[in-house]
C-alpha positions as a LaTeX table, in Angstrom:
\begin{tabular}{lrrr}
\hline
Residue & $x$ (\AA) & $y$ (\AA) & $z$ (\AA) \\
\hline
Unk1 & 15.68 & 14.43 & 22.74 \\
Unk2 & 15.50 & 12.45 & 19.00 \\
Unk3 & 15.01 & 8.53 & 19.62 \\
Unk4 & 16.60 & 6.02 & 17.64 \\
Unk5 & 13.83 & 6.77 & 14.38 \\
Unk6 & 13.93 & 10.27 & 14.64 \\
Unk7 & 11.01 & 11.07 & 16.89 \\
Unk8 & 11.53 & 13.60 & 19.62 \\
Unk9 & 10.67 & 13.12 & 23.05 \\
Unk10 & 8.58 & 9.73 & 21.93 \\
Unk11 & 5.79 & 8.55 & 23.55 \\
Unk12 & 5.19 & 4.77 & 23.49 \\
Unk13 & 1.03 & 3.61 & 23.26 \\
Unk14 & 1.57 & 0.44 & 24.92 \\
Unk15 & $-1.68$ & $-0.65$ & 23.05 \\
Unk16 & $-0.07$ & $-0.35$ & 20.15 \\
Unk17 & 3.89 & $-0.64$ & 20.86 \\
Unk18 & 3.38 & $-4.27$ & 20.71 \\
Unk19 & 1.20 & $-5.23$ & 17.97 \\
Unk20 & 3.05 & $-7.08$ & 15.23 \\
Unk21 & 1.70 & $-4.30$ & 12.63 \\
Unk22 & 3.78 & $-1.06$ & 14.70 \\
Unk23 & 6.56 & $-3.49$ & 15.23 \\
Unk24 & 7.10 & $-4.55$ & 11.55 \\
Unk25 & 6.55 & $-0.45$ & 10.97 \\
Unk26 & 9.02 & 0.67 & 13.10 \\
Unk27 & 11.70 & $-2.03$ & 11.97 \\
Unk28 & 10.97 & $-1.44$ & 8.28 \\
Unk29 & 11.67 & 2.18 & 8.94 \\
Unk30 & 15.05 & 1.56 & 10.76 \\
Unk31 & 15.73 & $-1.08$ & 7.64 \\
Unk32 & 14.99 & 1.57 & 5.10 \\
Unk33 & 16.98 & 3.91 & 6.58 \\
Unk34 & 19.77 & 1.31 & 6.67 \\
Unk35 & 19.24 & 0.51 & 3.10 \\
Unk36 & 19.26 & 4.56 & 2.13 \\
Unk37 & 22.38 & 4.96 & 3.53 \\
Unk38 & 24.19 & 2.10 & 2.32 \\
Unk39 & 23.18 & 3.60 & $-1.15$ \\
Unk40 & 23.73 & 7.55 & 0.17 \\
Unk41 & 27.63 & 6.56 & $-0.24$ \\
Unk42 & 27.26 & 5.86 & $-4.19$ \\
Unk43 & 24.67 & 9.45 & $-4.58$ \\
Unk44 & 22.25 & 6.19 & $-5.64$ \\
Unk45 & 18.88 & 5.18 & $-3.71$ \\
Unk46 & 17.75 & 2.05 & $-3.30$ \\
Unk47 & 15.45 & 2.41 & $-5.95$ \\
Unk48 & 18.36 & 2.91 & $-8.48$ \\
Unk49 & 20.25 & $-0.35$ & $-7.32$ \\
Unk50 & 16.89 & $-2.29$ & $-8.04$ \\
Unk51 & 17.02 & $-1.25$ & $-11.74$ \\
Unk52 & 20.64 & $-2.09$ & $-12.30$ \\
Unk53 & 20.12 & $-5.16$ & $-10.50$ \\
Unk54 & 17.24 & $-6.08$ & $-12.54$ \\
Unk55 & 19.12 & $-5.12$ & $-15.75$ \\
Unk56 & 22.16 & $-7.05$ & $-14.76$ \\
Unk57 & 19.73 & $-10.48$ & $-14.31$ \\
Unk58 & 17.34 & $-9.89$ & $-17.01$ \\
Unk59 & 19.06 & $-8.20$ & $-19.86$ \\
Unk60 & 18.07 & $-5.11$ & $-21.59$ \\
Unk61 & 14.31 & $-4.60$ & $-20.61$ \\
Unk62 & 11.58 & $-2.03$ & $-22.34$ \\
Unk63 & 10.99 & 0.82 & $-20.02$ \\
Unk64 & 7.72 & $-0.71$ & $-19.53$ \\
Unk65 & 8.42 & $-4.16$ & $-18.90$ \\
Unk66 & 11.33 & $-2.72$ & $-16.30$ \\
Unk67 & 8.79 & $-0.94$ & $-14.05$ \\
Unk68 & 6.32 & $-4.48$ & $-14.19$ \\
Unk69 & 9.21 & $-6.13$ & $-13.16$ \\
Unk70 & 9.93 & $-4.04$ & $-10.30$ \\
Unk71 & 6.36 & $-2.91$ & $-9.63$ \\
Unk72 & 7.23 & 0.87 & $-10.20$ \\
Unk73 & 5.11 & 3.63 & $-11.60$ \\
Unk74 & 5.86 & 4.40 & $-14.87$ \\
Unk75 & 6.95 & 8.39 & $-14.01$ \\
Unk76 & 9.52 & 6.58 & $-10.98$ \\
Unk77 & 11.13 & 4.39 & $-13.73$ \\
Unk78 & 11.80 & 6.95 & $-16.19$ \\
Unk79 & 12.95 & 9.40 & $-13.35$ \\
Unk80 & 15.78 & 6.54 & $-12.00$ \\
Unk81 & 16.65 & 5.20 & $-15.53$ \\
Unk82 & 17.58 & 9.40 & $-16.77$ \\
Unk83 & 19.56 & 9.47 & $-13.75$ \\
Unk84 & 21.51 & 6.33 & $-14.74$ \\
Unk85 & 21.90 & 6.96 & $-18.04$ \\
Unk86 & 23.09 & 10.65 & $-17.08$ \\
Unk87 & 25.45 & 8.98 & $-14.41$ \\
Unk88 & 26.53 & 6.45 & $-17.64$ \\
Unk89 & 25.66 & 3.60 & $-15.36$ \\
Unk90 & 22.28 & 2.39 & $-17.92$ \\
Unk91 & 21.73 & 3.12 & $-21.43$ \\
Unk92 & 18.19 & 4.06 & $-22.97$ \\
Unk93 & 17.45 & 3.64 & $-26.41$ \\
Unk94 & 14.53 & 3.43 & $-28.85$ \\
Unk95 & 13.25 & 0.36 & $-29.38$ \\
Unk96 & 13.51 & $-0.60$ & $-33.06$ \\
Unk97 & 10.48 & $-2.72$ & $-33.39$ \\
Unk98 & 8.32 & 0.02 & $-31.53$ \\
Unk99 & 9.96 & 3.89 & $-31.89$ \\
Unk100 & 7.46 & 4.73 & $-28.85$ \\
Unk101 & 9.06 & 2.52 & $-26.53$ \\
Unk102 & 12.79 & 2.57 & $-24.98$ \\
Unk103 & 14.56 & 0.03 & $-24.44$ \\
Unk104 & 17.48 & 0.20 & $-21.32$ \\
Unk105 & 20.08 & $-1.89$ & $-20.84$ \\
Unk106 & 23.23 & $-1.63$ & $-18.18$ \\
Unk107 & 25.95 & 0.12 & $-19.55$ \\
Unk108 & 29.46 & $-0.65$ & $-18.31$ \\
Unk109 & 29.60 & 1.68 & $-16.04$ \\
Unk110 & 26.57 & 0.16 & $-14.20$ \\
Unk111 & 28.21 & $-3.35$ & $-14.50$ \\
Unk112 & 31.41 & $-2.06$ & $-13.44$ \\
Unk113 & 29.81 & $-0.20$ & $-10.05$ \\
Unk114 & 27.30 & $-3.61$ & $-9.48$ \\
Unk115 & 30.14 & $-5.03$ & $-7.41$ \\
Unk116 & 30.26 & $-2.43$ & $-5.25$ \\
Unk117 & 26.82 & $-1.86$ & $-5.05$ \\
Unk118 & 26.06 & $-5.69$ & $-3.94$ \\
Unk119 & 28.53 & $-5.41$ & $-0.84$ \\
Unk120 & 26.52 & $-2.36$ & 0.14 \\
Unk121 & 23.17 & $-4.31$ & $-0.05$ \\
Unk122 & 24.83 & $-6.58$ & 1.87 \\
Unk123 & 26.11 & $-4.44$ & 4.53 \\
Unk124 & 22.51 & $-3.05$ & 5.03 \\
Unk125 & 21.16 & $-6.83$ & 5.46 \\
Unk126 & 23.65 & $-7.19$ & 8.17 \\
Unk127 & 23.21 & $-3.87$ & 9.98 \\
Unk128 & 19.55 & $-4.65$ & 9.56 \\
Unk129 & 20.26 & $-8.36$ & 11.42 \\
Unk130 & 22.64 & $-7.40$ & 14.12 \\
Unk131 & 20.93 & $-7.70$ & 16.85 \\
Unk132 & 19.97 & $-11.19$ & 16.23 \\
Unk133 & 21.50 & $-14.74$ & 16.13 \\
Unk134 & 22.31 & $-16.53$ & 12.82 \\
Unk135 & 19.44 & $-18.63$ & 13.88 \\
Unk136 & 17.18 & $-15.95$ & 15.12 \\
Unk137 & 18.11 & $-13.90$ & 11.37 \\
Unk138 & 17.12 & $-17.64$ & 9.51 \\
Unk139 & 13.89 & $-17.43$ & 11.09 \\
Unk140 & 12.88 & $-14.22$ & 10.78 \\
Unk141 & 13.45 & $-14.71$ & 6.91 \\
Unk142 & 11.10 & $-17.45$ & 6.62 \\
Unk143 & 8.46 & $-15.72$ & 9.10 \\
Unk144 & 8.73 & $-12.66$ & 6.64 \\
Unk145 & 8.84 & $-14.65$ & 3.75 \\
Unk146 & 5.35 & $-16.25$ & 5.23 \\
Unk147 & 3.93 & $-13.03$ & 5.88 \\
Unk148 & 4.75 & $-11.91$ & 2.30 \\
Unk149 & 3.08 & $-14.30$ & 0.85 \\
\hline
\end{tabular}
């Protein structure tokens, strides 16, 4: 039988099923799965939505200065931003000051999908937050905002 993450015929270690390091584990995993289907519906990852996003708040960006931004390898960034320029939804250009480098911006067809994109972010936070109370979903922001540092 496949539990609720995909593990058949689970076993719970009660020495570990409680520590605070499985549980954040286990949750991130159902919140990432969440996430990758909220983005599964556009043929987009997560990963993709964090470049537009970033594009859309900080303007056109070096290809370089995109992947510091959103602490990504350099080979990740260049993967996401051909598949949004292919998908017209970014646009990659040389950098005039520096041939080397590319500079991408959003293209309209990124700004146009953003909308779209944000309510599906949104629908993840909320699947993500279900089972808990307004209050008990306040809280558990600032405890994970704490634990983030």
């Amino acid at each position: 039988m496949i539990q609720q993450f995909g593990y058949a015929d689970s076993m719970p270690v009660t020495r570990v099923a409680a520590t605070p390091t499985w549980l954040l584990n286990r949750a991130n995993a159902r919140a990432q799965s969440l996430l990758a289907d909220a983005f599964a519906v556009f043929d987009l990852r997560p990963l993709h939505y964090r470049v537009l996003a970033a594009l859309d708040e900080h303007g056109e960006l070096s290809q370089a200065d995109l992947g510091r931004h959103l602490a990504l390898d350099r080979k990740d960034v260049a993967v996401a931003v051909d598949l949004l320029t292919e998908r017209r939804l970014a646009e990659r250009q040389p950098d005039p000051d520096d041939r080397r480098r590319n500079i991408v911006a959003l293209a309209s067809g990124g700004r146009e999908l953003l909308p779209a994109l944000h309510a599906a972010l949104d629908g993840a936070q909320e699947a993500v937050t279900a089972p808990l109370t307004a209050r008990e979903t306040t809280e558990l922001r600032r405890i994970l905002a704490k634990l983030a540092g």
